[in-house]
Amino acid sequence: MALILTFLGQGSSEPAQVAIAAGQKLAGQGTRVLLAVQESGPTLNLLLGTVVTTSPTEITPNLKAVKLSSTFLLEQGWEQVKELEAKYLRSPTLKNVYGQELGILPGMDQALALNALREYDQSGQYDVIIYHGDSSWSTVRMLGIPEILSWYLRRFGQILQESDIGKALSPFIQPITSAILNVSWSADDLTQEPTNRANDILDQGKTALANPKRVTAYLLTSSDELAIAQSQYLWGCAQQVGLTVKGVLVHDREVTNTLTEKFDPLTVTAIPTGTGQDLTALKEALPDFLADSQPPQPITIDVAAKEVRVFLPGFEKKQVKLTQYGPEITIEAGDQRRNIDLPTPLRGQPVKGAKFQNHYLIISF
Amino acid sequence: MALILTFLGQGSSEPAQVAIAAGQKLAGQGTRVLLAVQESGPTLNLLLGTVVTTSPTEITPNLKAVKLSSTFLLEQGWEQVKELEAKYLRSPTLKNVYGQELGILPGMDQALALNALREYDQSGQYDVIIYHGDSSWSTVRMLGIPEILSWYLRRFGQILQESDIGKALSPFIQPITSAILNVSWSADDLTQEPTNRANDILDQGKTALANPKRVTAYLLTSSDELAIAQSQYLWGCAQQVGLTVKGVLVHDREVTNTLTEKFDPLTVTAIPTGTGQDLTALKEALPDFLADSQPPQPITIDVAAKEVRVFLPGFEKKQVKLTQYGPEITIEAGDQRRNIDLPTPLRGQPVKGAKFQNHYLIISF
């Protein structure tokens, strides 16, 4: 199992340079690295001096690069969908639609990339996968898929099953979703503890995301006030999807002290601004991405104390909203909603109080 | 009907500054402007010195700003879905799910924003709507929705109708899709000419996008080689979704000549780099966005000559792929696929030849 590493920051060429330098540094230390590039446009090709293709190709010893092209991945995925349909439905109808025709709608990029990362991770061929996406916000939305999609499945699974539509669809949905997601739609499974559904592909994603040794992000900023404010906000957004941020990289040594305060308890590392293709100085300045560290966990649940602590840095109190409309508690911040599936003793209990203190939302039952 | 104007460029604060300056300039000329901000993070609030909310609020006379917040828009949309369900289905089941619980999956941002833009456009309250999205790529994907989604509907509509799933679903799908999209699923309508489906909301979107007086984009770049290459690529991607690019704004007067060559036939305008909140110089340098000009049309079809010309700047020949797997012709470039629904005399005809010349893909039948 690999560590998936990503850099959240503005601009195009700077995060790309940091991603490449990080890959070269780790590969030089004997780590098997895959640089997975989703960014549209020629930036990374120009920086690497080679065209990154849809198959992993060696750049330097131990460092491979691959282009996560949505048209290519959708074409591949479509073949699998057709096979599944032919296997499970008596009269398959998709055989006359070709993967080569399919256009890309918003959201497909992230779903396809996440699935590709999962497959590269499972291949066992890489120790570190560096993901370089189109934008930080798109990366955050992508890493939110397992958490949010599994909420939609648990919330709508039961409702759909009981509905007329669900009854009409069940002969089709059940075999296909169980084949794709390893999710069963029977009522029994839906009420079981999440730990019993370890096969669930989405739960595997959530588990990986919750472990900073499996998925981790670094913020990339400059001395510009706007860039710093944006990075603080991104820090909060990352925490909202359960993505652990391990440190801050800044292009200006002068501001490291200010940033250490603003991003406490993260480590702040000064890095030189890249100068074209020569990344030597940048490589040297980068921190040890594999070092053990204890960044704050996005969420901790203390059943005995009936307390849930959610780490939400980068937001002010008024930007965080706690509601309890449905069966779970919902935290709204940074144009995201996070529904927290509580363990049995707290599940369905009304919230008694909530306070926002030192970047933590503390909810008591 | 408003002009929807957007700026495609890297970084966060520079496109934001240009969007604000453009809004102020147009408003100062008596044009009613809405600045519709989807970008995550505090950048625009800091630049405007005020918090942009989910309702359009006046910033200066004639200039309003609104935040396109996905959580807010989804909540609103969900209420409409519940109303539709209650109206068309005998046993509605969604009433116990609240909009306030719903998380945001990738793709929702773009779908919700496009719908919001459509509604603000139809309100008749604005002459110009400036859209400031999260990233240029995300804007391109968003503006591709009408074209690509309508392809999925016409390609899968018939197939779904004939399938077992389609038969099981038809009592539910038909009333709801016709209510939402004004699309009828009957076989008759699907075979009619696109012009007869003028009510179709997606066709309205496609028509608007095809008209540079309704939707237009400017590229924003610097003298940096990587930024220029990225902008050329974005130019091609914009054309691939049918978005007309009208000009180039560059932060460096020295390179205007080079760029005029690289971006021929677009107009290149030099603009000063923003200095914090003082946008006076930037406002003065901006071009007249409402001036008449004849930028190249993304696609022209000459039925008599049996020729289709697709304007695809920014790509090299090897980056453009033409296929004809399905009933339409498919152009693949820039990690996008565009299916071209040809008029009757050319529909279903095999492609006889194709060449790539002066940024045009010329296809003959």
XYZ file of C-alpha atoms in Angstrom:
730
model
C 0.000 0.000 0.000
C 1.305 3.356 -1.057
C 1.288 6.803 0.484
C -0.757 9.176 -1.632
C 0.787 12.622 -1.417
C -0.621 15.840 -2.817
C 0.209 19.553 -2.727
C -2.526 22.122 -2.269
C -1.631 25.528 -3.602
C -2.392 28.120 -6.196
C -1.006 28.555 -9.640
C 0.012 25.905 -12.048
C 3.747 25.739 -12.505
C 4.705 26.001 -8.824
C 2.674 23.052 -7.499
C 3.845 21.109 -10.580
C 7.496 21.896 -9.814
C 7.076 20.864 -6.188
C 5.361 17.625 -7.228
C 8.206 16.777 -9.622
C 10.924 17.718 -7.114
C 9.237 15.649 -4.408
C 9.058 12.691 -6.784
C 12.732 13.017 -7.744
C 13.804 13.361 -4.116
C 11.861 10.320 -2.938
C 12.948 8.240 -5.951
C 16.575 9.177 -5.241
C 16.161 7.708 -1.759
C 15.077 4.366 -3.237
C 11.334 4.888 -2.862
C 9.243 3.680 -5.824
C 7.296 6.752 -6.904
C 4.435 7.286 -9.339
C 3.701 10.846 -10.365
C 0.012 10.828 -11.338
C -0.825 13.972 -13.292
C -4.369 15.033 -13.924
C -3.752 18.682 -14.674
C -4.988 19.730 -18.064
C -2.470 21.432 -20.295
C 1.171 21.106 -21.153
C 2.792 22.465 -17.941
C 4.052 19.182 -16.576
C 5.239 17.903 -19.930
C 7.234 21.103 -20.428
C 8.753 20.918 -16.946
C 9.668 17.249 -17.323
C 10.851 17.713 -20.901
C 8.857 14.662 -21.997
C 5.262 13.802 -22.858
C 3.581 11.978 -19.977
C 1.287 9.293 -21.392
C -1.631 7.236 -20.114
C 0.685 4.329 -19.181
C 3.186 4.751 -16.348
C 6.563 5.472 -17.931
C 9.946 5.707 -16.230
C 11.311 9.255 -15.984
C 14.345 8.487 -13.833
C 15.159 5.293 -11.880
C 12.327 4.603 -9.392
C 10.239 7.495 -10.740
C 7.403 6.831 -13.143
C 4.850 9.312 -14.427
C 1.350 8.757 -15.764
C -1.286 11.052 -17.207
C -4.744 10.525 -15.702
C -6.646 11.307 -18.876
C -10.405 11.263 -18.359
C -11.235 10.305 -21.942
C -8.863 7.329 -21.711
C -10.031 6.227 -18.251
C -13.700 6.565 -19.214
C -13.120 4.418 -22.291
C -11.524 1.712 -20.116
C -14.260 1.965 -17.488
C -16.969 1.746 -20.109
C -15.683 -1.628 -21.279
C -15.982 -2.884 -17.707
C -19.528 -1.516 -17.428
C -20.497 -3.286 -20.647
C -19.015 -6.552 -19.381
C -20.941 -6.239 -16.119
C -24.155 -5.468 -17.955
C -23.713 -8.449 -20.234
C -23.019 -10.644 -17.208
C -25.955 -9.576 -15.054
C -28.754 -8.474 -17.373
C -30.666 -10.768 -19.669
C -30.905 -8.258 -22.500
C -27.851 -6.019 -22.479
C -28.342 -2.786 -24.426
C -25.095 -0.916 -24.027
C -23.041 -3.005 -26.422
C -23.672 -0.575 -29.296
C -22.338 2.456 -27.449
C -18.581 2.838 -27.696
C -16.245 4.210 -25.059
C -14.629 6.309 -27.772
C -17.820 8.362 -28.142
C -18.356 9.267 -24.496
C -17.957 12.930 -23.546
C -16.719 14.106 -20.165
C -19.195 15.720 -17.798
C -18.085 17.615 -14.677
C -17.348 15.241 -11.813
C -16.180 12.426 -14.050
C -12.587 13.686 -13.840
C -12.515 13.276 -10.074
C -14.353 9.942 -9.966
C -12.128 8.446 -12.660
C -8.917 9.786 -11.100
C -9.798 8.494 -7.637
C -10.500 5.068 -9.052
C -7.224 5.120 -10.985
C -5.321 6.100 -7.816
C -7.011 3.200 -5.992
C -5.885 0.776 -8.685
C -2.296 2.059 -8.773
C -2.257 1.831 -4.984
C -3.477 -1.771 -5.069
C -0.978 -2.746 -7.750
C 1.711 -2.855 -5.043
C 4.217 -1.343 -7.469
C 4.595 2.005 -5.733
C 5.575 3.217 -2.284
C 4.462 6.788 -2.917
C 1.925 8.114 -5.421
C 2.126 11.877 -5.912
C -1.163 13.206 -7.241
C -1.028 16.477 -9.159
C -4.576 17.564 -9.939
C -6.122 20.415 -11.843
C -6.783 22.617 -8.824
C -6.617 22.264 -5.056
C -10.352 22.608 -4.781
C -10.878 19.832 -7.293
C -8.484 17.616 -5.276
C -10.457 18.311 -2.092
C -13.747 17.464 -3.814
C -12.193 14.274 -5.205
C -10.945 13.082 -1.835
C -14.396 13.811 -0.390
C -16.023 11.199 -2.639
C -15.702 8.114 -0.375
C -17.147 9.918 2.668
C -19.948 11.743 0.850
C -20.918 9.012 -1.584
C -21.131 6.480 1.232
C -23.431 8.907 3.049
C -25.668 9.127 -0.027
C -25.725 5.317 -0.205
C -26.629 4.842 3.429
C -29.179 7.671 3.457
C -30.857 6.891 0.149
C -30.276 3.115 0.119
C -33.077 2.423 2.563
C -35.375 5.085 1.095
C -34.846 3.860 -2.443
C -35.491 0.293 -1.400
C -38.842 1.196 0.075
C -39.876 3.377 -2.862
C -41.727 2.490 -6.044
C -38.678 3.431 -8.093
C -36.484 1.242 -5.926
C -38.825 -1.721 -6.322
C -38.862 -1.227 -10.088
C -35.089 -0.918 -10.206
C -34.004 -3.521 -7.671
C -33.520 -6.404 -10.135
C -30.994 -4.218 -11.960
C -29.353 -2.210 -9.223
C -28.601 -4.987 -6.781
C -26.328 -7.201 -8.901
C -24.506 -4.294 -10.492
C -23.853 -2.180 -7.422
C -22.768 -5.198 -5.450
C -20.363 -6.110 -8.225
C -18.924 -2.626 -8.536
C -18.887 -1.344 -5.000
C -19.121 -4.555 -2.994
C -22.086 -2.881 -1.329
C -25.158 -4.893 -0.581
C -28.466 -3.078 -0.552
C -30.263 -5.398 1.829
C -31.678 -3.767 4.925
C -29.637 -6.039 7.201
C -26.330 -4.762 5.950
C -27.321 -1.139 6.069
C -27.946 -1.236 9.778
C -24.739 -3.046 10.635
C -21.726 -1.296 12.078
C -19.444 0.250 9.464
C -16.596 -2.013 10.591
C -18.517 -5.042 9.374
C -18.546 -3.695 5.871
C -14.798 -3.818 5.423
C -15.232 -5.046 1.873
C -16.940 -1.888 0.877
C -14.739 -0.055 -1.544
C -15.884 3.300 -0.197
C -15.085 2.307 3.352
C -11.619 1.333 2.204
C -11.283 4.813 0.788
C -12.495 6.401 4.013
C -10.106 4.274 6.056
C -7.182 5.218 3.817
C -8.082 8.892 4.012
C -8.290 8.770 7.792
C -4.718 7.457 7.968
C -2.052 10.132 7.385
C 0.391 7.367 6.425
C -1.860 6.513 3.488
C -3.106 9.907 2.258
C -1.552 13.219 3.170
C -1.378 16.768 1.864
C 0.996 19.724 2.156
C -0.064 23.330 1.704
C 1.962 25.440 -0.711
C 1.877 29.202 -0.232
C 3.792 32.439 -0.672
C 4.283 35.586 1.389
C 1.278 37.164 -0.345
C -1.537 37.880 2.107
C -4.206 36.580 -0.234
C -2.291 33.361 -0.841
C -1.875 32.824 2.913
C -5.602 33.401 3.559
C -6.452 31.027 0.732
C -4.134 28.364 2.170
C -5.692 28.651 5.608
C -9.098 28.180 4.030
C -7.874 25.152 2.061
C -6.511 23.668 5.272
C -10.009 23.801 6.738
C -11.567 22.390 3.569
C -9.101 19.493 3.585
C -9.993 18.689 7.186
C -13.692 18.802 6.269
C -13.237 15.851 3.879
C -10.994 14.050 6.371
C -7.739 14.767 4.529
C -4.834 15.253 6.909
C -2.564 18.201 6.218
C 0.961 17.500 7.423
C 2.850 20.719 6.731
C 3.212 24.013 4.935
C 5.732 24.852 2.222
C 6.373 28.542 1.647
C 8.284 30.340 -1.084
C 9.708 32.957 1.257
C 11.982 32.330 4.239
C 11.079 35.713 5.787
C 7.517 34.734 6.607
C 8.143 31.304 8.133
C 7.699 32.656 11.673
C 4.397 34.364 10.863
C 3.186 31.205 9.170
C 4.270 28.941 12.042
C 1.864 30.943 14.170
C -0.968 30.975 11.625
C -0.651 27.279 10.817
C 0.131 25.973 14.299
C 0.675 22.994 14.917
C 1.901 22.303 11.360
C 5.576 22.405 10.401
C 6.463 25.272 8.051
C 9.305 24.703 5.556
C 10.834 27.448 3.394
C 11.501 26.380 -0.197
C 13.132 28.308 -3.049
C 10.980 29.395 -5.971
C 11.622 27.032 -8.852
C 13.861 28.252 -11.647
C 12.785 26.446 -14.796
C 13.805 22.829 -15.016
C 16.631 22.938 -12.455
C 15.017 21.670 -9.294
C 18.185 20.867 -7.298
C 17.753 23.577 -4.669
C 14.057 22.867 -4.366
C 14.683 19.130 -3.886
C 17.166 19.805 -1.096
C 14.833 22.149 0.726
C 11.804 19.829 0.738
C 10.961 18.155 4.053
C 11.098 14.402 4.670
C 7.643 13.371 3.504
C 7.936 9.912 5.036
C 8.948 11.100 8.520
C 6.646 10.175 11.360
C 4.659 13.065 12.681
C 1.415 13.490 14.534
C -0.682 16.027 12.694
C -4.080 16.691 14.289
C -6.675 14.090 13.343
C -9.709 15.491 11.510
C -12.119 13.916 13.987
C -11.997 12.164 17.345
C -14.985 10.577 19.052
C -15.005 9.967 22.802
C -17.988 7.720 23.466
C -17.478 7.676 27.256
C -17.364 11.473 27.536
C -20.132 11.729 24.915
C -18.000 14.156 22.995
C -17.049 14.593 19.346
C -14.098 16.852 18.487
C -13.753 18.026 14.900
C -10.550 19.807 13.892
C -11.551 22.736 11.659
C -8.666 25.158 11.281
C -8.800 28.040 8.825
C -12.430 28.839 9.562
C -13.896 31.414 11.873
C -16.688 30.461 14.245
C -19.365 32.091 12.085
C -18.254 30.088 9.049
C -19.045 26.780 10.764
C -22.631 25.540 11.064
C -23.820 22.464 12.958
C -27.244 20.967 12.176
C -29.082 17.777 12.990
C -31.919 17.489 10.452
C -31.389 13.867 9.492
C -30.317 10.865 11.556
C -26.693 12.077 11.669
C -25.033 15.353 12.615
C -24.075 17.644 9.761
C -21.162 20.061 9.829
C -21.251 22.768 7.188
C -18.096 24.771 6.477
C -16.148 25.812 3.397
C -19.034 25.073 1.013
C -18.973 21.449 2.123
C -21.146 19.303 4.294
C -19.843 16.489 6.381
C -22.299 14.040 7.900
C -20.880 12.156 10.839
C -22.036 8.594 11.293
C -21.675 8.237 15.061
C -20.999 4.974 16.890
C -24.067 3.244 18.327
C -24.187 4.816 21.841
C -24.269 8.337 20.365
C -26.254 7.606 17.222
C -29.600 9.379 17.054
C -28.895 11.291 20.283
C -29.743 15.005 20.252
C -26.808 17.403 20.447
C -26.674 19.021 23.902
C -24.096 21.648 23.173
C -21.415 22.779 20.776
C -18.530 25.218 21.039
C -15.793 26.353 18.711
C -12.464 26.599 20.508
C -8.838 26.681 19.273
C -9.791 25.402 15.799
C -11.874 22.588 17.296
C -15.625 22.195 17.058
C -16.521 20.355 20.237
C -19.935 18.720 20.204
C -21.417 17.155 23.307
C -24.347 14.757 23.609
C -30.672 38.366 -21.964
C -27.237 39.002 -20.553
C -23.734 38.513 -21.833
C -21.920 35.934 -19.732
C -18.257 36.882 -19.543
C -15.451 34.841 -18.033
C -11.663 35.025 -17.758
C -9.557 31.940 -18.249
C -6.190 32.134 -16.584
C -3.979 30.728 -13.906
C -3.641 31.738 -10.317
C -6.291 33.010 -8.021
C -5.901 36.680 -7.242
C -5.152 37.864 -10.786
C -8.245 36.485 -12.512
C -10.231 37.729 -9.510
C -8.806 41.244 -9.864
C -9.548 41.290 -13.578
C -13.113 40.084 -12.958
C -13.693 42.839 -10.395
C -12.098 45.535 -12.542
C -14.160 44.442 -15.563
C -17.310 44.585 -13.435
C -16.485 48.055 -12.129
C -15.622 49.338 -15.587
C -18.821 48.035 -17.189
C -20.972 49.235 -14.274
C -19.378 52.681 -14.564
C -20.568 52.791 -18.173
C -24.145 52.196 -17.067
C -24.228 48.446 -17.743
C -26.036 46.380 -15.090
C -23.447 43.846 -13.940
C -23.621 40.752 -11.755
C -20.326 39.350 -10.522
C -21.044 35.668 -9.890
C -18.286 34.151 -7.787
C -17.868 30.438 -7.394
C -14.253 30.352 -6.312
C -13.727 28.707 -2.977
C -11.834 30.711 -0.422
C -11.635 34.278 0.761
C -9.756 35.888 -2.180
C -12.656 37.791 -3.690
C -14.020 38.925 -0.345
C -10.601 40.301 0.583
C -10.214 42.085 -2.746
C -13.704 43.582 -2.574
C -13.374 44.392 1.127
C -16.800 42.872 1.798
C -18.318 39.421 2.252
C -20.114 38.300 -0.905
C -23.260 36.393 0.093
C -25.644 33.982 -1.605
C -28.049 36.823 -2.551
C -26.959 39.436 -5.105
C -25.847 42.513 -3.164
C -24.895 45.922 -4.515
C -21.168 46.670 -4.349
C -21.228 49.967 -6.275
C -24.043 51.435 -8.409
C -24.964 48.968 -11.201
C -22.588 46.331 -9.812
C -23.929 43.459 -7.732
C -22.023 40.431 -6.502
C -23.270 36.996 -5.530
C -21.571 33.890 -4.163
C -22.519 30.706 -6.014
C -22.356 28.456 -2.959
C -22.970 24.817 -3.829
C -24.376 23.907 -0.420
C -26.899 26.756 -0.663
C -27.852 26.046 -4.295
C -28.205 22.326 -3.638
C -30.508 23.025 -0.700
C -32.702 25.210 -2.938
C -32.646 22.691 -5.761
C -33.551 19.862 -3.435
C -36.766 21.593 -2.410
C -37.718 21.780 -6.096
C -36.911 18.099 -6.599
C -39.107 17.201 -3.622
C -41.967 19.287 -5.018
C -41.661 17.589 -8.403
C -41.575 14.179 -6.792
C -44.667 14.940 -4.751
C -46.411 16.204 -7.871
C -45.618 13.303 -10.173
C -45.207 10.189 -8.053
C -47.973 8.534 -6.136
C -45.852 7.677 -3.132
C -43.156 10.307 -2.694
C -40.257 9.126 -0.573
C -37.841 12.028 -0.503
C -39.764 14.224 1.894
C -37.769 12.977 4.879
C -34.398 13.898 3.420
C -33.437 17.505 4.027
C -31.470 19.769 1.719
C -29.412 20.781 4.740
C -27.946 17.271 4.968
C -26.793 16.869 1.385
C -23.048 16.719 0.777
C -21.380 17.992 -2.384
C -19.992 15.456 -4.841
C -17.662 16.464 -7.686
C -19.601 17.833 -10.637
C -22.386 19.284 -8.537
C -20.523 22.613 -8.318
C -20.583 23.042 -12.080
C -24.141 21.821 -12.618
C -25.492 24.057 -9.859
C -23.517 27.093 -11.010
C -24.601 26.723 -14.624
C -28.216 26.508 -13.545
C -27.814 29.567 -11.331
C -26.251 31.512 -14.220
C -29.191 30.495 -16.417
C -31.632 31.791 -13.825
C -29.803 35.096 -13.317
C -29.677 35.468 -17.091
C -33.410 34.872 -17.407
C -34.206 37.298 -14.581
C -33.636 40.147 -17.053
C -31.961 42.161 -14.287
C -28.444 42.095 -15.719
C -26.781 43.114 -18.966
C -23.519 41.364 -18.155
C -22.850 38.456 -15.798
C -19.171 37.972 -14.999
C -18.523 34.415 -13.886
C -15.466 33.834 -11.712
C -15.063 30.106 -11.185
C -12.696 27.953 -9.213
C -10.364 27.149 -12.097
C -10.351 27.676 -15.836
C -10.588 23.982 -16.413
C -13.625 23.735 -14.202
C -15.242 26.618 -16.160
C -14.586 24.814 -19.441
C -16.096 21.597 -18.105
C -19.117 23.562 -16.816
C -19.775 25.237 -20.145
C -19.486 21.845 -21.834
C -22.526 20.519 -19.948
C -25.300 21.529 -22.432
C -23.492 20.041 -25.433
C -22.318 16.848 -23.738
C -25.395 16.167 -21.629
C -27.648 16.595 -24.640
C -25.485 14.071 -26.462
C -25.915 11.593 -23.586
C -29.674 12.174 -23.719
C -29.961 11.638 -27.445
C -27.578 8.665 -27.482
C -28.917 6.905 -24.406
C -32.540 8.091 -24.642
C -33.439 5.646 -27.356
C -31.336 2.829 -25.906
C -32.784 3.282 -22.446
C -36.299 3.337 -23.820
C -35.822 -0.022 -25.503
C -34.110 -1.647 -22.514
C -35.574 -3.549 -19.587
C -34.332 -0.858 -17.199
C -35.934 1.812 -19.355
C -39.247 -0.007 -19.357
C -39.116 -0.416 -15.591
C -38.207 3.234 -15.094
C -40.340 4.934 -17.734
C -43.314 5.730 -15.466
C -40.915 7.704 -13.246
C -38.422 9.192 -15.673
C -40.799 10.575 -18.245
C -42.794 13.038 -16.120
C -39.786 14.214 -14.143
C -37.301 14.728 -16.963
C -39.931 16.448 -19.071
C -40.696 18.747 -16.158
C -37.052 19.551 -15.446
C -35.471 19.623 -18.867
C -38.474 20.105 -21.139
C -37.172 17.036 -22.925
C -39.611 14.456 -24.128
C -38.402 10.875 -24.295
C -40.741 9.709 -26.980
C -39.065 8.260 -30.044
C -40.760 10.817 -32.318
C -39.083 13.757 -30.709
C -35.690 12.153 -30.613
C -35.575 11.807 -34.370
C -36.740 15.335 -35.076
C -34.394 18.104 -36.094
C -32.709 19.857 -33.152
C -34.311 23.145 -34.225
C -37.740 21.748 -33.433
C -36.787 21.237 -29.836
C -36.335 24.897 -29.053
C -37.945 24.416 -25.668
C -35.217 22.115 -24.559
C -33.267 23.791 -21.808
C -30.040 22.192 -22.985
C -30.551 23.403 -26.523
C -31.055 26.899 -25.147
C -27.704 26.522 -23.410
C -26.060 25.312 -26.598
C -27.562 28.180 -28.583
C -26.364 30.721 -26.026
C -22.872 29.220 -25.998
C -22.694 29.326 -29.795
C -23.386 33.066 -29.751
C -20.377 35.206 -28.720
C -22.776 37.988 -27.750
C -24.258 35.681 -25.104
C -21.226 33.797 -23.733
C -17.630 34.828 -24.260
C -14.233 34.295 -22.663
C -10.923 36.139 -22.512
C -7.608 34.450 -21.872
C -5.425 35.876 -19.143
C -1.699 35.188 -19.314
C 1.762 36.484 -18.458
C 5.115 36.594 -20.220
C 6.029 33.245 -18.649
C 6.497 30.539 -21.280
C 4.573 27.963 -19.295
C 1.666 30.353 -18.787
C 1.531 31.125 -22.506
C 1.562 27.438 -23.451
C -1.166 26.788 -20.896
C -3.288 29.618 -22.327
C -2.950 28.310 -25.868
C -4.110 24.931 -24.645
C -7.053 26.501 -22.813
C -7.996 28.346 -25.981
C -8.306 25.005 -27.774
C -10.240 23.459 -24.865
C -12.681 26.384 -24.873
C -13.300 25.924 -28.587
C -13.855 22.197 -28.008
C -16.907 22.969 -25.817
C -18.065 25.658 -28.228
C -17.006 28.591 -26.052
C -15.835 31.548 -28.123
C -12.636 33.239 -26.977
C -12.640 36.902 -27.912
C -9.245 38.156 -26.801
C -6.090 37.785 -24.728
C -5.102 39.918 -21.734
C -1.430 39.871 -20.844
C 0.415 41.237 -17.811
C 3.435 42.372 -19.798
C 3.460 44.922 -22.613
C 6.791 43.566 -23.948
C 5.298 40.299 -25.158
C 2.173 41.628 -26.913
C 3.766 41.232 -30.355
C 4.813 37.632 -29.716
C 1.357 36.867 -28.406
C -0.437 38.527 -31.312
C 1.323 35.988 -33.487
C 0.666 33.013 -31.212
C -2.989 33.895 -30.664
C -3.817 35.144 -34.153
C -6.593 36.253 -34.956
C -7.413 37.288 -31.353
C -6.778 40.824 -30.066
C -4.048 41.012 -27.427
C -4.363 43.704 -24.729
C -1.611 44.556 -22.245
C -2.869 45.143 -18.694
C -0.951 46.189 -15.571
C -0.503 43.663 -12.780
C -2.980 44.449 -10.029
C -1.718 46.255 -6.980
C -3.969 45.251 -4.088
C -7.355 46.897 -4.061
C -6.513 49.832 -6.321
C -7.738 48.721 -9.704
C -7.836 52.122 -11.464
C -4.994 51.434 -13.905
C -6.272 47.927 -14.590
C -9.806 49.221 -15.312
C -8.482 51.752 -17.802
C -6.381 49.200 -19.640
C -9.171 46.634 -20.108
C -10.653 46.345 -23.614
C -14.267 47.167 -24.495
C -15.950 43.860 -23.735
C -19.156 44.861 -25.500
C -17.495 45.917 -28.772
C -18.531 44.041 -31.860
C -15.899 41.695 -33.151
C -15.841 38.576 -35.262
C -13.863 35.949 -33.399
C -13.629 32.624 -35.250
C -16.703 30.448 -34.757
C -15.982 27.084 -33.117
C -17.711 25.177 -35.905
C -19.102 25.857 -39.370
C -20.996 23.322 -41.439
C -21.259 23.702 -45.203
C -23.899 21.227 -46.321
C -23.533 22.019 -50.039
C -19.762 21.487 -50.014
C -20.202 18.518 -47.636
C -17.603 20.047 -45.345
C -17.368 20.617 -41.597
C -14.746 23.065 -40.320
C -13.852 22.933 -36.631
C -11.685 25.703 -35.217
C -9.187 24.052 -32.875
C -6.346 26.431 -32.034
C -3.791 25.604 -29.375
C -3.517 21.962 -30.380
C -1.030 20.256 -32.629
C -2.219 17.851 -35.307
C -1.226 14.789 -33.272
C -3.296 15.998 -30.311
C -6.525 15.920 -32.333
C -8.305 12.641 -33.058
C -11.348 12.140 -35.278
C -13.452 8.973 -34.941
C -16.803 7.783 -36.168
C -17.770 4.845 -33.931
C -21.337 5.922 -33.197
C -23.919 7.636 -35.374
C -22.126 10.999 -35.071
C -18.565 12.138 -35.627
C -16.402 12.474 -32.518
C -13.536 14.926 -32.121
C -11.138 14.158 -29.308
C -8.725 16.865 -28.159
C -7.668 18.363 -24.852
C -9.060 15.463 -22.785
C -12.517 16.237 -24.160
C -14.780 14.634 -26.686
C -17.162 16.556 -28.857
C -19.831 14.687 -30.779
C -21.175 16.631 -33.714
C -24.808 16.125 -34.534
C -24.776 16.839 -38.267
C -27.707 18.197 -40.257
C -29.781 15.577 -42.119
C -27.936 15.477 -45.480
C -24.630 14.688 -43.764
C -25.958 12.615 -40.875
C -24.795 9.008 -40.911
C -22.493 9.631 -43.892
C -18.980 8.153 -43.650
C -16.113 10.633 -43.373
C -14.191 10.743 -46.675
C -11.233 12.791 -45.523
C -9.913 15.044 -42.798
C -7.019 17.465 -42.630
C -5.670 19.809 -39.979
C -4.710 23.170 -41.444
C -4.173 26.624 -39.890
C -5.891 25.637 -36.633
C -8.870 24.191 -38.511
C -9.879 20.547 -38.633
C -11.546 20.225 -42.022
C -13.717 17.157 -42.416
C -15.219 16.204 -45.769
C -18.025 13.761 -46.511
